Amino acid sequence: MLVKKIAISLFVLSLVLTCAMFAAAQDATSPSATAQQTPDPQQQQEDKLKLESKAAALLEQVVTEAQALKLPENRIRVQIAAGDMLWDKSPARARGLFADAAAILSQMMVDVDRTDRNDMQALNQLRQDLVLSAGRHDAELGYQLLRSTQPQTENTVNGRRFAPPSQNALEQMLLTTIAATDPKVAYQKATESLDKGEYPSALNRVLAQLLSKDEDAFKKLSDKALSKLNSDALLANRNADNLAIGLLSSGPRPASTSTSTVSDTKTSNSPRGQTPVLSESAFHDLMDNAVTAALTVTSLGTGNNNFPGGPARRALGQNQQNPPDDAQVRQNNARMLLLALQNMLPQIDQYLPERAAAVRQKLTELGVGNNANMNFGNQMRTAMQQGTSDSLAAAASTAPPQIQPRLYQQAAQKALDEGNSDRALQIANEHLDESGRKSIMQAVDFKRMVTTVSPEKLNEIKQKLAALPSDSDRVKYLIDLSTATQKDNPKLALRFLEDARNLVNKRAASYKEFEDQIRVADAFATVDSKRSFEIMETGIAQLNELLSAAAVLNGFEVEIFKEGELSLKSDSDLIGMVARYGEELASLSKVDFEHARITADRFQLVEPRLNAKLSIVQSILGTQPAGNFNNRRNQNNFQFVLR
């Protein structure tokens, strides 16, 4: 308690000094003192080329060092990242790196223990990263790697044999990836799939790309797809259902929108912001086919093994031994369509008003017409997609009582982020308890204070900061104050950052405090980058200690090392923080490349050192890796494929 009082006293004293310096700081920041010369474009280009040359040299160093890594998955990660970044400058070299990664991965597929779910997930993720990274640059190479890394061995779990997982999901991801970079190849692949009686789930995205880039190919592909999505096909094939629902969920193209600009149009209710690709007439016809198929359902059934979330999803072996007959398949598919159409009742009312009553009647007959939970879920999805304080408040008004406070708190915070302090206070006063109101009112006070910093306000700022419950809160608002005063009074802004630095200049006692160090280092980047690197070096020194301790505890309290090497598949918070420091060094490298590189070398272990350097290279070369679709904790994972 005494230590805490002393710390707060020192903090307040620091702010008093800030107040005393304010007038002098203003005098020192006259327009003549802060005037900036207009950058020379030619010099900027020369500096950019020099920086890229340094980044390329650093990448070569990383590739060489990675050859000494023990774990094949670690080497694969480096090869994928390096191949991705080298493609534009040296396609042949990049192909070689992708090929080497595929060869190692194929051997790992042979050697892996297929009863180990974690190992299988890690290999599948590696395969996904490899195929999508290569496919983005060369579609045929992506398909070649997809085939060459397909596992052939059956799995055996508890004496039961299972076929290797279907590569259809990854193939659809690949098709989505190449649709953005090579629409013609995507058109060819999608057409081939349709001709084979398949219904590629990526078709919506392929059509969206073709719509703005090749109108003739778009018309051919959309006509072919729609001709195959009749009501009988929807009843017979689950993949046809999924494709139809995907096309319908994104809605029709607005009638007033030309095909050349529609790819930029997103519907607020479409999943993941998909582009609507169907004309209104095509939307009407496909919706009619879906309704016709859905209305053939006779009951929701109790043995719905094929329905999403049904028992067979958890018992694949039973489903393989007792596959449903044709009648069961058709009923299962009709059920899926009907429940999907429940989310589209407004569109049915608009485009098929003569059939809307029949759909509602069927939903009522089956006991799902007034599903309060689903209706609330739909409203929540809309609120999240719109992302406004009003949409969140509207969703909160109909939410179950136990989650209303949390939603109203989010709505009030969102209003504050939108710059509408009055609306934030209104939501807080009308819907939050005393604690929630106090939190929002405090945030509003600081928001207003940050935008009106003046000599008269500094004493008030000092008092409010000292009254905050944690150093983390003080750090946040000191950074905001610095940002607000940077233009008019850079010396005062720097002083605010020094106060924030004093708060984080200690051993972190939690990952939150590590994150605060990164935030302060980032804030110093354009003001005094030397301070940024000093903060980063302190944090890395402590991370080295934690990693050493984790190595001792590996197999007991933690599991982040494998064969004495930091494993990439770990999703621990420690590995996530190591990755965050690498990301921040990547950001700082644009300010001082050499200092960032030297600071990365302060990691004692080779794995975080290489990861940080790869992050630096990627930030300079501007390479964006293929999307990671399945890694739910991607933001916390230590990955050599850069994010």
XYZ file of C-alpha atoms in Angstrom:
643
model
C 0.000 0.000 0.000
C 2.854 2.387 0.890
C 4.575 1.636 -2.424
C 1.371 2.334 -4.306
C 0.896 5.700 -2.514
C 4.476 6.704 -3.284
C 4.005 5.740 -6.952
C 0.840 7.829 -7.241
C 2.530 10.760 -5.486
C 5.423 10.654 -7.934
C 2.964 10.434 -10.805
C 1.049 13.510 -9.569
C 4.347 15.393 -9.074
C 5.272 14.578 -12.640
C 2.011 16.040 -13.882
C 2.543 19.180 -11.788
C 5.836 19.662 -13.592
C 3.965 19.185 -16.837
C 1.655 22.052 -15.894
C 4.614 24.309 -15.105
C 6.187 23.572 -18.463
C 3.053 24.303 -20.467
C 3.657 28.032 -21.114
C 7.297 27.513 -22.066
C 6.318 24.666 -24.318
C 3.841 26.838 -26.163
C 6.492 29.493 -26.840
C 8.832 26.859 -28.198
C 6.329 25.630 -30.727
C 5.821 28.653 -32.922
C 5.047 28.041 -36.600
C 8.625 28.846 -37.570
C 9.995 26.281 -35.114
C 7.766 23.473 -36.323
C 7.718 24.161 -40.036
C 8.445 21.093 -42.122
C 10.072 21.081 -45.494
C 8.164 19.491 -48.320
C 9.588 15.977 -48.899
C 11.501 15.481 -52.121
C 9.670 12.738 -54.110
C 12.881 11.568 -55.764
C 14.653 11.291 -52.418
C 11.676 9.435 -50.979
C 11.829 6.923 -53.816
C 15.561 6.425 -53.349
C 15.093 5.894 -49.611
C 12.324 3.402 -50.309
C 14.519 1.373 -52.642
C 17.379 1.351 -50.143
C 15.037 0.153 -47.415
C 13.659 -2.621 -49.621
C 17.201 -3.684 -50.447
C 17.998 -3.966 -46.742
C 14.800 -5.955 -46.185
C 15.679 -8.355 -49.003
C 19.127 -8.921 -47.520
C 17.593 -9.572 -44.115
C 15.189 -12.081 -45.668
C 18.094 -14.011 -47.190
C 19.747 -14.098 -43.776
C 16.558 -15.478 -42.186
C 16.179 -18.187 -44.832
C 19.772 -19.278 -44.240
C 19.407 -19.327 -40.461
C 16.143 -21.257 -40.685
C 17.920 -24.241 -42.226
C 19.303 -25.005 -38.766
C 15.839 -25.253 -37.193
C 15.073 -28.721 -35.836
C 11.324 -28.863 -36.288
C 10.214 -29.382 -39.890
C 7.081 -27.331 -39.292
C 9.231 -24.364 -38.299
C 11.263 -24.642 -41.496
C 8.060 -24.910 -43.528
C 6.740 -21.706 -41.993
C 9.864 -19.793 -42.955
C 9.822 -21.231 -46.488
C 6.179 -20.282 -47.021
C 6.724 -16.744 -45.750
C 9.931 -16.293 -47.763
C 8.390 -17.714 -50.935
C 5.453 -15.368 -50.562
C 7.699 -12.317 -50.174
C 10.195 -13.265 -52.889
C 7.668 -14.027 -55.617
C 7.594 -10.617 -57.301
C 11.385 -10.295 -57.352
C 12.373 -13.915 -58.004
C 9.507 -16.248 -59.007
C 11.857 -19.178 -59.645
C 13.392 -18.893 -56.175
C 9.941 -18.596 -54.622
C 8.731 -21.702 -56.479
C 11.697 -23.601 -55.129
C 10.880 -22.574 -51.564
C 7.224 -23.592 -51.973
C 8.297 -26.911 -53.487
C 10.733 -27.581 -50.621
C 7.996 -26.799 -48.104
C 5.611 -29.176 -49.910
C 8.196 -31.983 -49.870
C 8.747 -31.622 -46.123
C 5.012 -31.393 -45.514
C 4.290 -34.517 -47.556
C 6.767 -36.487 -45.465
C 5.200 -35.134 -42.287
C 1.811 -36.305 -43.572
C 3.246 -39.822 -43.821
C 4.927 -39.778 -40.403
C 2.246 -38.031 -38.338
C 0.300 -39.861 -35.647
C -3.186 -39.627 -37.088
C -4.774 -40.283 -33.729
C -3.278 -37.015 -32.411
C -5.870 -34.379 -33.176
C -3.557 -31.446 -32.363
C -0.833 -32.683 -34.695
C -3.362 -33.227 -37.473
C -4.784 -29.729 -37.038
C -1.294 -28.228 -37.139
C -0.454 -30.088 -40.362
C -3.736 -29.119 -41.980
C -3.055 -25.481 -41.112
C 0.422 -25.703 -42.641
C -1.039 -27.233 -45.774
C -3.640 -24.516 -45.992
C -1.057 -21.737 -45.640
C 1.174 -23.325 -48.272
C -1.549 -23.902 -50.853
C -3.180 -20.483 -50.458
C 0.094 -18.545 -50.409
C 1.308 -20.238 -53.600
C -2.116 -20.113 -55.249
C -2.387 -16.384 -54.829
C 0.672 -15.949 -57.035
C 0.123 -18.853 -59.447
C -3.214 -20.654 -59.620
C -1.854 -23.806 -61.230
C 0.929 -24.041 -58.666
C -1.682 -23.791 -55.933
C -3.647 -26.705 -57.408
C -0.458 -28.694 -57.911
C 0.468 -28.295 -54.236
C -3.103 -29.094 -53.237
C -2.809 -32.447 -54.994
C 0.755 -33.277 -53.965
C 0.112 -32.725 -50.261
C -3.200 -34.572 -50.095
C -2.896 -37.280 -47.391
C -3.540 -40.789 -48.695
C -3.355 -42.845 -45.518
C -6.519 -43.812 -43.675
C -6.967 -42.752 -40.063
C -7.563 -45.338 -37.359
C -9.111 -44.204 -34.081
C -10.152 -46.738 -31.455
C -9.949 -49.508 -34.006
C -12.220 -47.746 -36.502
C -10.891 -46.676 -39.890
C -11.662 -43.298 -41.420
C -10.878 -42.006 -44.858
C -8.540 -38.994 -45.086
C -10.355 -35.671 -44.765
C -11.861 -34.297 -47.938
C -9.824 -31.582 -49.568
C -12.978 -29.898 -50.838
C -12.907 -27.197 -48.140
C -9.330 -26.220 -48.943
C -10.039 -26.422 -52.659
C -12.859 -23.915 -52.193
C -10.552 -21.613 -50.229
C -8.069 -21.839 -53.077
C -10.758 -21.062 -55.617
C -11.751 -18.012 -53.556
C -8.124 -16.874 -53.386
C -7.429 -17.123 -57.099
C -10.768 -15.479 -57.953
C -9.285 -12.205 -56.706
C -5.982 -12.584 -58.582
C -6.833 -14.621 -61.689
C -10.586 -14.545 -62.433
C -10.170 -16.372 -65.763
C -8.612 -19.420 -64.124
C -11.237 -19.258 -61.395
C -13.937 -19.205 -64.085
C -12.400 -22.268 -65.738
C -12.161 -24.207 -62.454
C -15.683 -23.293 -61.393
C -17.059 -24.310 -64.799
C -15.262 -27.654 -64.618
C -16.756 -28.292 -61.180
C -20.275 -27.533 -62.365
C -19.815 -29.787 -65.399
C -18.857 -32.635 -63.037
C -22.061 -32.167 -61.056
C -20.346 -30.332 -58.204
C -21.512 -27.118 -56.566
C -18.444 -25.093 -55.494
C -19.138 -23.041 -52.382
C -16.723 -20.353 -53.630
C -18.868 -19.691 -56.690
C -20.375 -16.552 -55.162
C -16.941 -14.947 -54.830
C -15.870 -16.061 -58.294
C -18.985 -14.470 -59.761
C -18.369 -11.289 -57.775
C -14.895 -10.946 -59.292
C -16.056 -11.743 -62.819
C -18.903 -9.276 -62.526
C -16.549 -6.305 -62.596
C -13.723 -7.801 -64.674
C -15.274 -10.050 -67.336
C -18.990 -9.532 -67.876
C -19.236 -12.176 -70.602
C -17.634 -14.859 -68.399
C -19.859 -13.762 -65.535
C -23.011 -14.270 -67.591
C -21.931 -17.703 -68.814
C -21.002 -18.942 -65.358
C -24.051 -17.529 -63.595
C -26.410 -18.947 -66.240
C -24.775 -22.372 -65.941
C -24.965 -22.330 -62.144
C -28.590 -21.192 -61.992
C -29.643 -23.790 -64.543
C -28.384 -26.490 -62.188
C -30.019 -25.121 -59.037
C -33.567 -26.305 -59.722
C -35.770 -27.507 -56.881
C -35.025 -31.185 -57.538
C -31.266 -30.600 -57.375
C -31.702 -28.678 -54.120
C -33.506 -31.645 -52.577
C -30.972 -34.161 -53.835
C -27.673 -32.445 -53.013
C -26.595 -30.712 -49.804
C -23.852 -28.769 -51.595
C -26.438 -27.389 -54.012
C -28.405 -26.168 -50.976
C -25.349 -24.469 -49.516
C -24.592 -22.744 -52.800
C -28.176 -21.572 -53.253
C -28.370 -20.253 -49.702
C -25.077 -18.417 -50.171
C -26.289 -16.762 -53.356
C -29.633 -15.820 -51.808
C -28.190 -14.618 -48.489
C -26.193 -11.881 -50.172
C -29.399 -10.544 -51.721
C -30.099 -9.301 -55.258
C -28.125 -6.633 -57.050
C -29.790 -3.247 -56.729
C -31.711 -2.565 -59.928
C -30.058 0.847 -60.321
C -26.514 -0.548 -60.018
C -24.535 -1.313 -63.157
C -22.628 -4.574 -63.441
C -19.369 -2.667 -63.752
C -19.669 -1.189 -60.262
C -21.744 -3.730 -58.357
C -18.730 -5.592 -57.006
C -18.155 -2.631 -54.702
C -21.674 -2.963 -53.304
C -22.131 -4.913 -50.091
C -25.475 -5.623 -48.492
C -25.639 -4.977 -44.767
C -27.393 -8.297 -44.154
C -25.176 -10.474 -46.316
C -22.780 -12.891 -44.588
C -19.227 -11.551 -44.260
C -20.147 -8.610 -46.483
C -20.501 -10.734 -49.626
C -21.236 -9.006 -52.896
C -24.739 -9.575 -54.307
C -24.345 -11.133 -57.754
C -27.867 -12.152 -58.775
C -30.067 -9.844 -60.765
C -33.517 -9.309 -59.288
C -35.091 -11.700 -61.791
C -32.457 -14.396 -61.112
C -32.878 -13.862 -57.374
C -36.648 -14.300 -57.766
C -36.272 -17.540 -59.738
C -33.724 -19.100 -57.380
C -35.776 -18.106 -54.343
C -38.826 -19.705 -55.968
C -36.900 -22.961 -56.486
C -35.702 -22.914 -52.867
C -39.230 -22.318 -51.544
C -40.614 -25.132 -53.701
C -38.035 -27.533 -52.297
C -38.397 -26.340 -48.706
C -42.181 -26.744 -48.658
C -41.847 -30.494 -49.269
C -40.629 -31.028 -45.699
C -43.064 -32.974 -43.527
C -41.366 -32.716 -40.121
C -38.159 -31.613 -38.448
C -37.601 -35.221 -37.409
C -35.607 -36.626 -34.510
C -33.012 -38.598 -36.417
C -31.702 -35.736 -38.484
C -28.201 -37.087 -38.862
C -27.294 -34.942 -41.823
C -28.665 -31.681 -40.484
C -26.042 -29.139 -39.309
C -25.287 -29.787 -35.666
C -27.015 -33.166 -35.795
C -25.680 -36.289 -34.088
C -23.789 -37.524 -37.113
C -21.590 -34.445 -37.122
C -20.230 -35.844 -33.870
C -20.381 -39.488 -34.951
C -19.051 -39.702 -38.470
C -18.464 -43.431 -38.288
C -22.124 -44.210 -37.614
C -23.152 -42.001 -40.494
C -20.782 -43.870 -42.811
C -22.110 -47.261 -41.699
C -25.788 -46.270 -41.996
C -26.053 -43.660 -44.713
C -29.523 -42.142 -45.178
C -31.639 -43.348 -48.066
C -32.801 -41.031 -50.851
C -36.020 -40.042 -49.099
C -34.173 -39.133 -45.911
C -31.641 -37.073 -47.852
C -34.401 -35.102 -49.540
C -36.171 -34.458 -46.228
C -32.955 -33.385 -44.529
C -32.168 -30.968 -47.329
C -35.707 -29.587 -47.310
C -35.385 -28.913 -43.573
C -32.137 -27.033 -44.053
C -33.661 -24.903 -46.796
C -36.750 -24.106 -44.747
C -34.779 -22.942 -41.724
C -32.510 -20.881 -43.980
C -35.553 -19.264 -45.566
C -36.766 -18.205 -42.132
C -33.947 -15.649 -42.163
C -35.074 -14.394 -45.582
C -38.773 -13.768 -44.927
C -38.489 -10.033 -45.726
C -37.047 -10.891 -49.174
C -39.754 -13.504 -49.734
C -42.381 -10.879 -48.883
C -40.842 -8.559 -51.449
C -40.047 -10.925 -54.326
C -42.487 -13.811 -53.790
C -45.433 -12.307 -51.892
C -47.755 -15.006 -53.207
C -45.684 -17.705 -51.447
C -44.822 -15.920 -48.215
C -47.929 -17.155 -46.388
C -47.161 -20.786 -47.277
C -43.607 -20.478 -45.917
C -44.835 -18.960 -42.663
C -47.515 -21.623 -42.330
C -44.969 -24.406 -42.834
C -42.658 -22.858 -40.233
C -45.569 -22.654 -37.792
C -46.592 -26.259 -38.463
C -43.091 -27.400 -37.601
C -42.871 -25.230 -34.489
C -40.211 -22.806 -35.638
C -42.301 -19.928 -36.959
C -42.038 -17.946 -33.720
C -38.567 -18.921 -32.632
C -37.648 -16.058 -30.284
C -34.020 -17.123 -29.958
C -33.540 -17.243 -33.726
C -35.278 -13.895 -34.197
C -33.018 -12.332 -31.589
C -30.014 -13.975 -33.221
C -30.979 -12.447 -36.563
C -31.337 -9.040 -34.957
C -27.957 -9.377 -33.285
C -26.296 -10.316 -36.563
C -27.810 -7.244 -38.187
C -26.671 -5.050 -35.283
C -23.096 -6.349 -35.475
C -22.968 -5.964 -39.258
C -24.257 -2.391 -39.118
C -21.950 -1.695 -36.183
C -23.655 1.502 -34.978
C -24.657 2.555 -31.481
C -28.298 2.715 -32.574
C -28.287 -0.835 -33.978
C -26.658 -2.170 -30.811
C -29.140 -0.333 -28.595
C -32.032 -1.676 -30.658
C -30.730 -5.233 -30.289
C -30.273 -4.730 -26.554
C -33.901 -3.656 -26.176
C -35.123 -7.123 -27.238
C -32.293 -9.171 -25.727
C -32.737 -11.525 -22.774
C -32.478 -9.550 -19.503
C -29.232 -11.203 -18.430
C -27.276 -9.858 -21.413
C -28.964 -6.459 -21.825
C -26.487 -4.546 -19.595
C -23.512 -5.777 -21.595
C -25.141 -4.814 -24.900
C -26.153 -1.374 -23.651
C -22.605 -0.847 -22.363
C -21.288 -1.699 -25.834
C -23.835 0.635 -27.434
C -22.798 3.512 -25.156
C -19.121 2.920 -25.859
C -19.835 2.742 -29.582
C -21.671 6.090 -29.411
C -18.607 7.554 -27.732
C -16.364 6.129 -30.457
C -18.683 7.725 -33.022
C -18.069 11.096 -31.380
C -21.597 11.347 -29.967
C -21.008 11.909 -26.258
C -24.587 13.013 -25.618
C -25.942 9.755 -27.042
C -23.476 7.757 -24.947
C -24.638 9.522 -21.789
C -28.282 9.027 -22.730
C -27.835 5.259 -23.143
C -25.865 5.068 -19.896
C -28.390 7.067 -17.877
C -31.400 5.179 -19.208
C -30.105 1.608 -19.207
C -26.980 1.087 -17.074
C -26.504 0.618 -13.355
C -24.430 2.990 -11.237
C -21.147 1.253 -12.028
C -21.849 1.206 -15.774
C -22.940 4.847 -15.795
C -19.826 5.883 -13.896
C -17.605 4.102 -16.391
C -19.252 5.770 -19.392
C -19.355 9.200 -17.739
C -15.667 8.927 -16.952
C -14.922 7.986 -20.570
C -17.009 10.939 -21.789
C -15.176 13.341 -19.467
C -11.822 12.225 -20.780
C -13.006 12.323 -24.378
C -14.081 15.936 -23.982
C -10.962 16.806 -22.024
C -8.654 15.357 -24.660
C -10.219 17.512 -27.363
C -9.959 20.734 -25.331
C -6.557 20.618 -23.638
C -5.625 24.056 -22.280
C -3.589 25.515 -19.379
C -6.795 25.815 -17.373
C -7.541 22.121 -17.925
C -4.204 20.702 -16.797
C -4.993 20.710 -13.091
C -8.249 18.963 -13.836
C -6.396 16.437 -16.006
C -3.931 15.807 -13.189
C -6.723 15.104 -10.724
C -8.692 12.849 -13.043
C -5.676 10.794 -14.042
C -4.629 10.299 -10.428
C -8.165 9.109 -9.605
C -8.211 6.417 -12.280
C -8.290 2.841 -10.960
C -5.189 1.517 -12.751
C -1.965 2.497 -14.437
C -3.280 0.888 -17.614
C -6.139 3.411 -17.701
C -3.677 6.256 -17.089
C -1.480 5.043 -19.938
C -4.428 4.995 -22.321
C -5.487 8.552 -21.594
C -1.975 9.961 -21.490
C -1.449 8.608 -25.000
C -4.769 10.170 -26.077
C -3.707 13.492 -24.537
C -0.392 13.322 -26.343
C -2.101 12.676 -29.655
C -4.487 15.586 -29.103
C -1.702 18.071 -28.327
C 0.908 16.847 -30.804
C 0.090 19.348 -33.537
C -0.195 22.521 -31.469
C 2.239 21.760 -28.670
C 4.636 18.899 -29.424
C 6.716 19.493 -26.295
C 3.666 19.053 -24.094
C 2.697 15.976 -26.113
C 6.145 14.513 -25.489
C 5.811 15.228 -21.793
C 2.526 13.309 -21.677
C 4.282 10.363 -23.308
C 7.133 10.570 -20.797
C 4.547 10.319 -18.025
C 3.122 7.233 -19.736
C 6.613 5.789 -20.119
C 7.288 6.220 -16.409
C 4.197 4.138 -15.698
C 5.333 1.203 -17.861
C 9.022 1.444 -17.006
C 8.907 -1.604 -14.735
C 8.723 -5.377 -14.909
C 5.406 -6.395 -16.401
C 3.259 -8.334 -13.953
C 0.698 -9.399 -16.579
C 0.228 -9.641 -20.323
C -1.877 -6.501 -20.095
C 1.148 -4.615 -18.800
C 3.234 -6.001 -21.662
C 0.579 -4.670 -24.026
C 0.759 -1.261 -22.336
C 4.522 -1.204 -22.965
C 3.907 -1.855 -26.652
C 1.293 0.904 -26.825
C 3.659 3.451 -25.310
C 6.512 2.330 -27.577
C 4.230 2.720 -30.579
C 3.148 6.206 -29.466
C 6.793 7.309 -29.214
C 7.593 6.075 -32.742
C 7.099 9.357 -34.598
C 8.096 11.552 -31.657
C 11.264 9.951 -30.269
C 11.920 6.493 -31.697
C 14.903 6.011 -29.378
C 12.449 5.828 -26.471
C 10.403 3.270 -28.417
C 13.331 0.907 -28.760
C 14.347 1.347 -25.119
C 10.879 0.212 -24.044
C 10.933 -2.697 -26.482
C 14.364 -3.850 -25.290
C 13.176 -3.913 -21.685
C 10.151 -5.995 -22.610
C 12.148 -8.426 -24.745
C 14.604 -8.968 -21.878
C 11.731 -10.031 -19.643
C 10.217 -12.208 -22.375
C 13.566 -13.987 -22.659
C 13.358 -14.786 -18.946
C 9.813 -16.087 -19.286
C 10.738 -18.257 -22.262
C 13.666 -19.715 -20.312
C 11.322 -20.498 -17.432
C 8.820 -22.028 -19.840
C 11.555 -24.294 -21.217
C 12.182 -25.616 -17.697
C 8.443 -26.129 -17.078
C 7.731 -27.570 -20.516
C 5.704 -30.759 -20.163
C 4.511 -29.752 -16.692
C 2.796 -26.363 -16.549
C 3.273 -25.352 -20.182
C 3.647 -27.073 -23.526
C 5.300 -24.702 -25.991
C 8.558 -26.498 -26.755
C 9.034 -29.599 -28.869
C 12.404 -31.343 -29.076
C 13.894 -28.320 -27.350
C 12.579 -25.872 -29.949
C 9.751 -23.373 -29.677
C 6.757 -24.999 -31.333
C 4.608 -22.990 -33.733
C 1.342 -24.741 -32.966
C 1.104 -23.396 -29.417
C -1.683 -20.920 -28.745
C -0.351 -19.811 -25.352
C -0.539 -16.187 -24.249
C 3.234 -16.099 -23.883
C 3.741 -17.031 -27.527
C 1.099 -14.492 -28.492
C 2.999 -11.749 -26.664
C 6.281 -12.758 -28.327
C 4.490 -12.368 -31.659
C 3.112 -8.953 -30.620
C 6.615 -7.687 -29.917
C 7.661 -8.898 -33.349
C 4.756 -7.025 -34.919
C 5.687 -3.813 -33.122
C 9.302 -4.106 -34.254
C 7.958 -4.466 -37.779
C 6.084 -1.197 -37.355
C 9.133 0.552 -35.903
C 11.318 -0.702 -38.753
C 9.729 1.891 -41.027
C 11.121 4.566 -38.710
C 14.537 3.023 -38.018
C 15.237 -0.222 -39.868
C 18.670 -0.915 -38.409
C 17.579 -0.315 -34.844
C 14.582 -2.630 -35.342
C 16.821 -5.374 -36.746
C 19.290 -5.048 -33.885
C 16.463 -5.095 -31.339
C 15.059 -8.283 -32.897
C 18.442 -9.895 -32.223
C 17.849 -9.334 -28.509
C 15.551 -12.353 -28.527
C 17.788 -15.111 -27.210
C 15.925 -17.946 -28.936
C 16.250 -18.290 -32.669
C 12.516 -18.863 -33.282
C 11.187 -15.508 -31.987
C 14.238 -13.820 -33.485
C 13.448 -15.159 -36.954
C 9.772 -14.383 -36.549
C 10.495 -10.753 -35.650
C 12.840 -10.370 -38.613
C 10.300 -11.869 -40.994
C 7.733 -9.429 -39.642
C 10.157 -6.586 -40.315
C 10.754 -7.753 -43.889
C 7.053 -8.115 -44.567
C 6.312 -4.614 -43.264
C 8.899 -3.135 -45.639
C 8.077 -5.184 -48.726
C 4.354 -4.834 -48.121
C 3.552 -8.476 -48.834
C 0.166 -9.647 -47.548
C -0.147 -13.383 -46.903
C -3.111 -15.475 -47.924
C -5.996 -15.320 -45.479
C -6.141 -17.690 -42.533
C -9.700 -19.014 -42.559
C -9.735 -21.519 -39.726
C -7.375 -20.407 -36.989
C -9.740 -19.096 -34.351
C -6.899 -17.880 -32.132
C -4.753 -16.614 -34.939
C -4.075 -13.302 -33.244
C -2.329 -15.072 -30.372
C -0.361 -17.637 -32.331
C 3.364 -17.511 -32.984
C 3.479 -18.042 -36.731
C 6.226 -17.701 -39.300
C 3.498 -16.980 -41.847
C 3.181 -13.293 -41.138
C -0.050 -11.607 -40.166
